[in-house]
Amino acid sequence: MSLEQHQEKDYAQDPLALYRAALAAVKKLDGQVTEDVPDRGRLVATFPKTILGKTLGERTHLTCEVRGQGGAGQVVVDAYPLDAIGRKLMFGARKGVTQTVVTLFLEHLDQQLG
């Protein structure tokens, strides 16, 4: 199983609404936005070991790009585990942690869109 996760999801909402929903999802999951470029539809966030009271065991780095024009958009998410000082974890990651963070992020993004 790869330590890195990549997911793409299409939405009927416009890119600006998707971007705002992505920012709200990061906040709801106690993530910290480390890069915020709204005009490019890009945000980068890090998530702690514990999300929504559930201890996952590792920090996670997540990049979200919102693409599209007009009334439809696409969210592209890439994520990988981080070590204790914020570097990309190359081995020894717990199975399923990064996938769990990506899944939670997309679920909360969907909730924000209503």
CSV table of C-alpha atoms in Angstrom, one decimal:
chain,number,residue,atom,x,y,z
A,1,MET,CA,0.0,0.0,0.0
A,2,SER,CA,1.3,3.4,-1.0
A,3,LEU,CA,1.9,5.9,1.8
A,4,GLU,CA,0.7,8.7,-0.6
A,5,GLN,CA,-3.0,9.1,-1.5
A,6,HIS,CA,-4.5,10.8,-4.6
A,7,GLN,CA,-8.2,11.3,-5.2
A,8,GLU,CA,-10.2,13.4,-7.6
A,9,LYS,CA,-13.9,14.1,-7.3
A,10,ASP,CA,-16.2,16.1,-9.6
A,11,TYR,CA,-18.9,18.5,-8.2
A,12,ALA,CA,-21.7,20.4,-9.8
A,13,GLN,CA,-20.8,23.5,-7.7
A,14,ASP,CA,-18.7,26.3,-8.9
A,15,PRO,CA,-14.9,26.4,-8.0
A,16,LEU,CA,-15.2,29.3,-5.6
A,17,ALA,CA,-17.9,27.4,-3.5
A,18,LEU,CA,-15.7,24.3,-3.6
A,19,TYR,CA,-12.6,26.3,-2.4
A,20,ARG,CA,-14.6,27.8,0.5
A,21,ALA,CA,-16.0,24.4,1.5
A,22,ALA,CA,-12.4,23.0,1.4
A,23,LEU,CA,-11.2,25.7,3.8
A,24,ALA,CA,-14.1,25.1,6.1
A,25,ALA,CA,-13.5,21.3,6.0
A,26,VAL,CA,-9.8,21.9,7.1
A,27,LYS,CA,-11.0,24.1,10.0
A,28,LYS,CA,-13.6,21.5,11.1
A,29,LEU,CA,-11.0,18.8,11.2
A,30,ASP,CA,-8.6,20.9,13.3
A,31,GLY,CA,-6.2,21.2,10.4
A,32,GLN,CA,-3.8,24.1,9.9
A,33,VAL,CA,-3.7,25.8,6.5
A,34,THR,CA,-0.1,26.4,5.6
A,35,GLU,CA,-0.6,27.7,2.1
A,36,ASP,CA,-3.7,29.5,0.8
A,37,VAL,CA,-3.8,30.6,-2.8
A,38,PRO,CA,-7.5,31.2,-3.7
A,39,ASP,CA,-6.9,32.7,-7.1
A,40,ARG,CA,-5.2,29.4,-8.1
A,41,GLY,CA,-7.7,27.3,-6.1
A,42,ARG,CA,-4.9,25.7,-4.1
A,43,LEU,CA,-4.6,25.1,-0.4
A,44,VAL,CA,-2.1,23.1,1.6
A,45,ALA,CA,-2.9,21.9,5.2
A,46,THR,CA,-1.4,19.8,7.9
A,47,PHE,CA,-3.5,17.7,10.2
A,48,PRO,CA,-2.6,16.6,13.7
A,49,LYS,CA,-2.4,13.0,15.1
A,50,THR,CA,-5.9,13.3,16.6
A,51,ILE,CA,-8.9,14.3,14.5
A,52,LEU,CA,-12.4,14.6,15.8
A,53,GLY,CA,-11.3,12.8,19.0
A,54,LYS,CA,-9.9,9.8,17.2
A,55,THR,CA,-6.1,9.2,17.5
A,56,LEU,CA,-4.7,8.3,14.1
A,57,GLY,CA,-1.1,8.1,15.1
A,58,GLU,CA,0.5,10.3,12.5
A,59,ARG,CA,0.4,13.9,11.2
A,60,THR,CA,-0.8,14.3,7.6
A,61,HIS,CA,0.1,16.7,4.8
A,62,LEU,CA,-2.8,17.4,2.4
A,63,THR,CA,-2.8,19.5,-0.8
A,64,CYS,CA,-6.2,20.4,-2.3
A,65,GLU,CA,-6.6,21.9,-5.8
A,66,VAL,CA,-9.9,23.1,-7.1
A,67,ARG,CA,-10.2,23.1,-10.8
A,68,GLY,CA,-13.0,24.1,-13.2
A,69,GLN,CA,-14.9,26.9,-14.7
A,70,GLY,CA,-18.4,28.2,-14.4
A,71,GLY,CA,-20.9,26.0,-12.6
A,72,ALA,CA,-18.8,22.8,-12.2
A,73,GLY,CA,-15.6,22.0,-10.6
A,74,GLN,CA,-13.2,19.2,-9.6
A,75,VAL,CA,-11.3,18.7,-6.3
A,76,VAL,CA,-7.9,17.0,-6.5
A,77,VAL,CA,-6.5,15.9,-3.2
A,78,ASP,CA,-3.0,14.6,-2.6
A,79,ALA,CA,-1.8,13.5,0.9
A,80,TYR,CA,1.0,11.8,2.7
A,81,PRO,CA,2.1,11.2,6.3
A,82,LEU,CA,4.5,13.4,8.2
A,83,ASP,CA,7.1,12.6,10.8
A,84,ALA,CA,7.4,14.3,14.1
A,85,ILE,CA,9.2,17.4,12.8
A,86,GLY,CA,7.0,17.8,9.7
A,87,ARG,CA,9.0,16.0,7.0
A,88,LYS,CA,7.5,13.5,4.6
A,89,LEU,CA,7.5,10.1,6.2
A,90,MET,CA,9.2,7.6,3.8
A,91,PHE,CA,8.6,4.4,5.8
A,92,GLY,CA,7.0,3.1,9.0
A,93,ALA,CA,3.7,4.8,8.5
A,94,ARG,CA,0.6,3.2,10.0
A,95,LYS,CA,-1.6,1.6,7.5
A,96,GLY,CA,-4.7,3.6,6.5
A,97,VAL,CA,-4.0,6.8,8.4
A,98,THR,CA,-3.5,9.0,5.3
A,99,GLN,CA,-6.5,7.4,3.6
A,100,THR,CA,-8.6,8.1,6.7
A,101,VAL,CA,-7.7,11.8,6.6
A,102,VAL,CA,-8.5,12.1,2.9
A,103,THR,CA,-11.8,10.4,3.4
A,104,LEU,CA,-12.7,12.6,6.4
A,105,PHE,CA,-11.7,15.7,4.4
A,106,LEU,CA,-13.9,14.8,1.4
A,107,GLU,CA,-16.8,13.9,3.7
A,108,HIS,CA,-16.6,17.2,5.5
A,109,LEU,CA,-16.2,19.1,2.2
A,110,ASP,CA,-19.4,17.4,1.0
A,111,GLN,CA,-21.2,18.4,4.2
A,112,GLN,CA,-20.1,22.0,3.8
A,113,LEU,CA,-21.7,22.0,0.3
A,114,GLY,CA,-24.9,20.8,1.8
